[in-house]
C-alpha cells in the first residue's frame, strides 16, 4: 500500500463524540486517567479503557508511558475501535521540548498504522494542563502530521474552543 500524506481536517467540538477508527488521548504517563481530554475519554468510554491501561502498566509499562510515546487500548463505548494514548510534554520556557510534542503525533500515527486505522482524531495535545501555547502547538502538530509516513487517510484535529480552532486553521492556511 502506498503511503499517503493524510488529509488534515478540523472540527470544533468534543473529541469523545467523534466517529473515527482511533481517537487520541492526551494522557499522562501513569495511564490511569486525569482531567481534560483524559477525563472525558475515560468517563464517556467507560471502565474497559482503564482496565486495559492498568494491564499495560502491569505488563509493558511498569514505569509508565514515556513522554512522546503512544500505546493503544480499546475505545470502550466511544464511536471508535481504539483509543491511542500519548503523553505530551509539559511546556517549558527553559527547555525546547518541541521534538517530544512532534513525537506524540508521529508515534500515534505509527500505532494507528499497526492497527490499520484510516481515520484518526487528535486533540490539541499539551495545550491544556500542560500549558503549551496554542499557536506553537498547532505548528508542531500540523508539521508532524504532514511529515509522517503513514497509511492514515484522515487526521482530524478536534478543537474544543474557538481559540484552538483558529490557531489550527491559521496554521493550515499559512503552511
Ligand atoms: N475534546 C477535545 N478537546 C478537549 C476536550 C474534549 N473533550 N477537553 C479538553 N480539550 C482540550 C483542551 O481545551 C486543550 O486545548 O484539549 C487540549 C489538551 O488539554 P488537556 O486535556 O489538559 O491535555 P494536556 O494539556 O495534554 O495535559 C495532559 O492533563 O488531563 C490531564 O491526565 C492528563 O495529566 C494529563 C494532562
Tab-separated table of C-alpha atoms and ligand atoms in Angstrom:
chain	number	residue	atom	x	y	z
A	1	UNK	CA	0.000	0.000	0.000
A	2	UNK	CA	1.289	3.401	-0.871
A	3	UNK	CA	1.916	5.813	1.945
A	4	UNK	CA	-0.119	8.974	1.786
A	5	UNK	CA	0.021	12.401	3.300
A	6	UNK	CA	-3.125	12.331	5.421
A	7	UNK	CA	-5.918	14.779	4.728
A	8	UNK	CA	-5.949	17.148	7.680
A	9	UNK	CA	-9.421	18.207	8.780
A	10	UNK	CA	-10.505	20.437	11.645
A	11	UNK	CA	-13.586	20.048	13.808
A	12	UNK	CA	-14.747	22.323	16.608
A	13	UNK	CA	-16.147	20.056	19.335
A	14	UNK	CA	-15.730	17.282	21.871
A	15	UNK	CA	-13.349	14.512	20.823
A	16	UNK	CA	-15.416	11.935	22.740
A	17	UNK	CA	-18.259	12.480	20.272
A	18	UNK	CA	-16.147	11.754	17.203
A	19	UNK	CA	-16.674	8.750	14.945
A	20	UNK	CA	-13.227	7.578	13.876
A	21	UNK	CA	-11.156	4.398	13.718
A	22	UNK	CA	-8.954	5.777	16.516
A	23	UNK	CA	-9.227	8.623	18.998
A	24	UNK	CA	-6.012	10.002	20.502
A	25	UNK	CA	-5.932	10.681	24.230
A	26	UNK	CA	-3.825	13.440	25.808
A	27	UNK	CA	-2.820	11.168	28.665
A	28	UNK	CA	-0.202	11.313	31.397
A	29	UNK	CA	2.488	8.737	31.931
A	30	UNK	CA	0.525	6.914	34.622
A	31	UNK	CA	-2.163	5.979	32.042
A	32	UNK	CA	-4.587	5.981	34.973
A	33	UNK	CA	-6.709	8.925	33.891
A	34	UNK	CA	-6.857	12.612	34.691
A	35	UNK	CA	-8.828	15.674	33.663
A	36	UNK	CA	-9.392	17.351	30.293
A	37	UNK	CA	-9.391	15.007	27.309
A	38	UNK	CA	-8.163	12.129	29.503
A	39	UNK	CA	-11.025	12.539	31.945
A	40	UNK	CA	-13.605	12.870	29.179
A	41	UNK	CA	-12.381	9.779	27.313
A	42	UNK	CA	-12.440	7.610	30.433
A	43	UNK	CA	-15.801	8.996	31.519
A	44	UNK	CA	-17.509	8.530	28.157
A	45	UNK	CA	-15.564	5.437	27.111
A	46	UNK	CA	-16.171	3.527	30.292
A	47	UNK	CA	-14.134	1.284	32.595
A	48	UNK	CA	-12.803	-1.096	29.931
A	49	UNK	CA	-10.350	1.574	28.816
A	50	UNK	CA	-8.889	1.958	32.302
A	51	UNK	CA	-8.802	-1.827	32.720
A	52	UNK	CA	-6.626	-2.118	29.609
A	53	UNK	CA	-4.471	0.808	30.746
A	54	UNK	CA	-3.879	-0.943	34.062
A	55	UNK	CA	-2.946	-4.136	32.187
A	56	UNK	CA	-0.435	-2.151	30.122
A	57	UNK	CA	1.087	-0.727	33.299
A	58	UNK	CA	1.309	-4.244	34.749
A	59	UNK	CA	2.989	-5.619	31.636
A	60	UNK	CA	4.959	-3.382	29.278
A	61	UNK	CA	4.872	-0.031	31.028
A	62	UNK	CA	5.810	-0.640	34.628
A	63	UNK	CA	7.353	2.805	34.895
A	64	UNK	CA	4.558	4.454	32.928
A	65	UNK	CA	4.257	5.543	29.293
A	66	UNK	CA	7.179	7.824	28.390
A	67	UNK	CA	6.544	11.353	27.124
A	68	UNK	CA	6.246	11.284	23.337
A	69	UNK	CA	5.318	7.597	23.193
A	70	UNK	CA	1.941	6.103	22.224
A	71	UNK	CA	0.007	2.936	23.012
A	72	UNK	CA	-3.474	1.674	22.076
A	73	UNK	CA	-6.365	0.279	24.069
A	74	UNK	CA	-9.987	-0.425	23.332
A	75	UNK	CA	-12.210	2.620	22.887
A	76	UNK	CA	-14.924	1.102	25.097
A	77	UNK	CA	-18.224	2.860	24.433
A	78	UNK	CA	-16.736	5.611	22.249
A	79	UNK	CA	-17.567	5.650	18.497
A	80	UNK	CA	-14.131	4.299	17.645
A	81	UNK	CA	-12.315	0.999	17.620
A	82	UNK	CA	-9.265	2.218	19.525
A	83	UNK	CA	-8.009	4.898	21.855
A	84	UNK	CA	-4.365	5.755	21.242
A	85	UNK	CA	-2.905	7.177	24.449
A	86	UNK	CA	0.060	9.517	24.148
A	87	UNK	CA	1.839	11.652	26.724
A	88	UNK	CA	2.549	15.188	25.686
A	89	UNK	CA	5.449	17.224	27.087
A	90	UNK	CA	4.777	19.887	29.679
A	91	UNK	CA	5.640	23.268	28.171
A	92	UNK	CA	8.910	24.761	29.431
A	93	UNK	CA	10.364	28.247	28.946
A	94	UNK	CA	13.878	26.968	29.586
A	95	UNK	CA	13.892	23.799	27.522
A	96	UNK	CA	12.710	23.249	23.942
A	97	UNK	CA	10.565	20.096	24.101
A	98	UNK	CA	9.104	20.506	20.583
A	99	UNK	CA	10.590	17.208	19.413
A	100	UNK	CA	8.626	15.378	22.120
A	101	UNK	CA	5.352	17.005	21.027
A	102	UNK	CA	6.085	16.095	17.409
A	103	UNK	CA	6.853	12.554	18.578
A	104	UNK	CA	3.370	12.230	20.123
A	105	UNK	CA	1.852	12.711	16.664
A	106	UNK	CA	4.366	10.561	14.804
A	107	UNK	CA	4.140	7.697	17.309
A	108	UNK	CA	0.340	7.857	17.453
A	109	UNK	CA	0.235	7.556	13.640
A	110	UNK	CA	2.656	4.598	13.799
A	111	UNK	CA	0.317	2.855	16.255
A	112	UNK	CA	-2.637	3.760	14.021
A	113	UNK	CA	-0.845	2.095	11.080
A	114	UNK	CA	-0.216	-1.032	13.158
A	115	UNK	CA	-3.959	-1.122	13.877
A	116	UNK	CA	-4.949	-0.475	10.269
A	117	UNK	CA	-6.752	2.700	11.323
A	118	UNK	CA	-7.553	5.056	8.428
A	119	UNK	CA	-9.197	7.921	10.331
A	120	UNK	CA	-7.582	9.299	13.487
A	121	UNK	CA	-8.939	12.103	15.695
A	122	UNK	CA	-6.376	14.155	17.651
A	123	UNK	CA	-6.933	16.730	20.406
A	124	UNK	CA	-4.579	19.703	20.751
A	125	UNK	CA	-2.049	17.773	22.819
A	126	UNK	CA	-0.239	19.594	25.676
A	127	UNK	CA	-2.232	22.841	25.224
A	128	UNK	CA	-4.360	22.437	28.342
A	129	UNK	CA	-2.964	21.365	31.718
A	130	UNK	CA	0.483	21.074	30.132
A	131	UNK	CA	0.471	24.729	29.188
A	132	UNK	CA	1.777	24.699	25.626
A	133	UNK	CA	0.991	27.908	23.730
A	134	UNK	CA	-1.749	27.049	21.229
A	135	UNK	CA	-0.261	28.577	18.053
A	136	UNK	CA	3.099	26.860	18.601
A	137	UNK	CA	1.411	23.530	19.362
A	138	UNK	CA	-0.646	23.856	16.166
A	139	UNK	CA	2.548	24.491	14.167
A	140	UNK	CA	4.277	21.420	15.628
A	141	UNK	CA	1.210	19.179	15.304
A	142	UNK	CA	0.431	20.065	11.670
A	143	UNK	CA	4.097	19.800	10.630
A	144	UNK	CA	4.478	16.411	12.345
A	145	UNK	CA	1.384	15.047	10.591
A	146	UNK	CA	2.476	16.446	7.227
A	147	UNK	CA	5.946	14.862	7.651
A	148	UNK	CA	4.638	11.479	8.773
A	149	UNK	CA	4.927	8.445	6.509
A	150	UNK	CA	1.632	6.806	7.247
A	151	UNK	CA	-1.276	4.924	5.726
A	152	UNK	CA	-3.740	7.008	7.725
A	153	UNK	CA	-6.005	8.832	5.294
A	154	UNK	CA	-7.606	11.406	7.564
A	155	UNK	CA	-6.157	13.173	10.586
A	156	UNK	CA	-8.934	15.143	12.258
A	157	UNK	CA	-7.912	17.743	14.824
A	158	UNK	CA	-10.843	18.157	17.227
A	159	UNK	CA	-10.599	21.576	18.841
A	160	UNK	CA	-12.527	22.283	21.996
A	161	UNK	CA	-12.721	26.050	21.739
A	162	UNK	CA	-12.595	28.896	19.233
A	163	UNK	CA	-9.023	29.903	20.106
A	164	UNK	CA	-7.736	26.422	19.364
A	165	UNK	CA	-9.777	26.147	16.171
A	166	UNK	CA	-8.484	29.481	14.902
A	167	UNK	CA	-4.875	28.597	15.706
A	168	UNK	CA	-5.065	25.338	13.769
A	169	UNK	CA	-6.981	26.892	10.863
A	170	UNK	CA	-4.390	29.683	10.623
A	171	UNK	CA	-1.562	27.148	10.659
A	172	UNK	CA	-3.122	25.043	7.915
A	173	UNK	CA	-3.854	28.138	5.795
A	174	UNK	CA	-0.340	29.507	6.115
A	175	UNK	CA	1.663	26.345	5.525
B	1	LIG	N1	-12.454	17.238	23.415
B	1	LIG	C1	-11.483	17.891	22.709
B	1	LIG	N2	-10.565	18.686	23.284
B	1	LIG	C2	-10.624	18.838	24.629
B	1	LIG	C3	-11.587	18.183	25.436
B	1	LIG	C4	-12.527	17.352	24.762
B	1	LIG	N3	-13.490	16.692	25.434
B	1	LIG	N4	-11.360	18.528	26.740
B	1	LIG	C5	-10.316	19.370	26.739
B	1	LIG	N5	-9.864	19.572	25.484
B	1	LIG	C6	-8.758	20.411	25.013
B	1	LIG	C7	-8.248	21.458	25.959
B	1	LIG	O1	-9.011	22.642	25.837
B	1	LIG	C8	-6.822	21.645	25.441
B	1	LIG	O2	-6.816	22.544	24.348
B	1	LIG	O3	-7.661	19.525	24.809
B	1	LIG	C9	-6.443	20.259	24.910
B	1	LIG	C10	-5.487	19.464	25.803
B	1	LIG	O4	-5.816	19.718	27.155
B	1	LIG	P1	-5.640	18.600	28.313
B	1	LIG	O5	-6.711	17.604	28.182
B	1	LIG	O6	-5.470	19.349	29.592
B	1	LIG	O7	-4.293	17.836	27.934
B	1	LIG	P2	-2.776	18.266	28.142
B	1	LIG	O8	-2.576	19.737	28.109
B	1	LIG	O9	-2.012	17.398	27.178
B	1	LIG	O10	-2.459	17.803	29.647
B	1	LIG	C11	-2.446	16.418	29.928
B	1	LIG	O11	-3.923	16.703	31.786
B	1	LIG	O12	-5.940	15.661	31.865
B	1	LIG	C12	-4.650	15.591	32.304
B	1	LIG	O13	-4.257	13.259	32.606
B	1	LIG	C13	-3.956	14.357	31.779
B	1	LIG	O14	-2.033	14.716	33.147
B	1	LIG	C14	-2.523	14.807	31.826
B	1	LIG	C15	-2.613	16.263	31.412
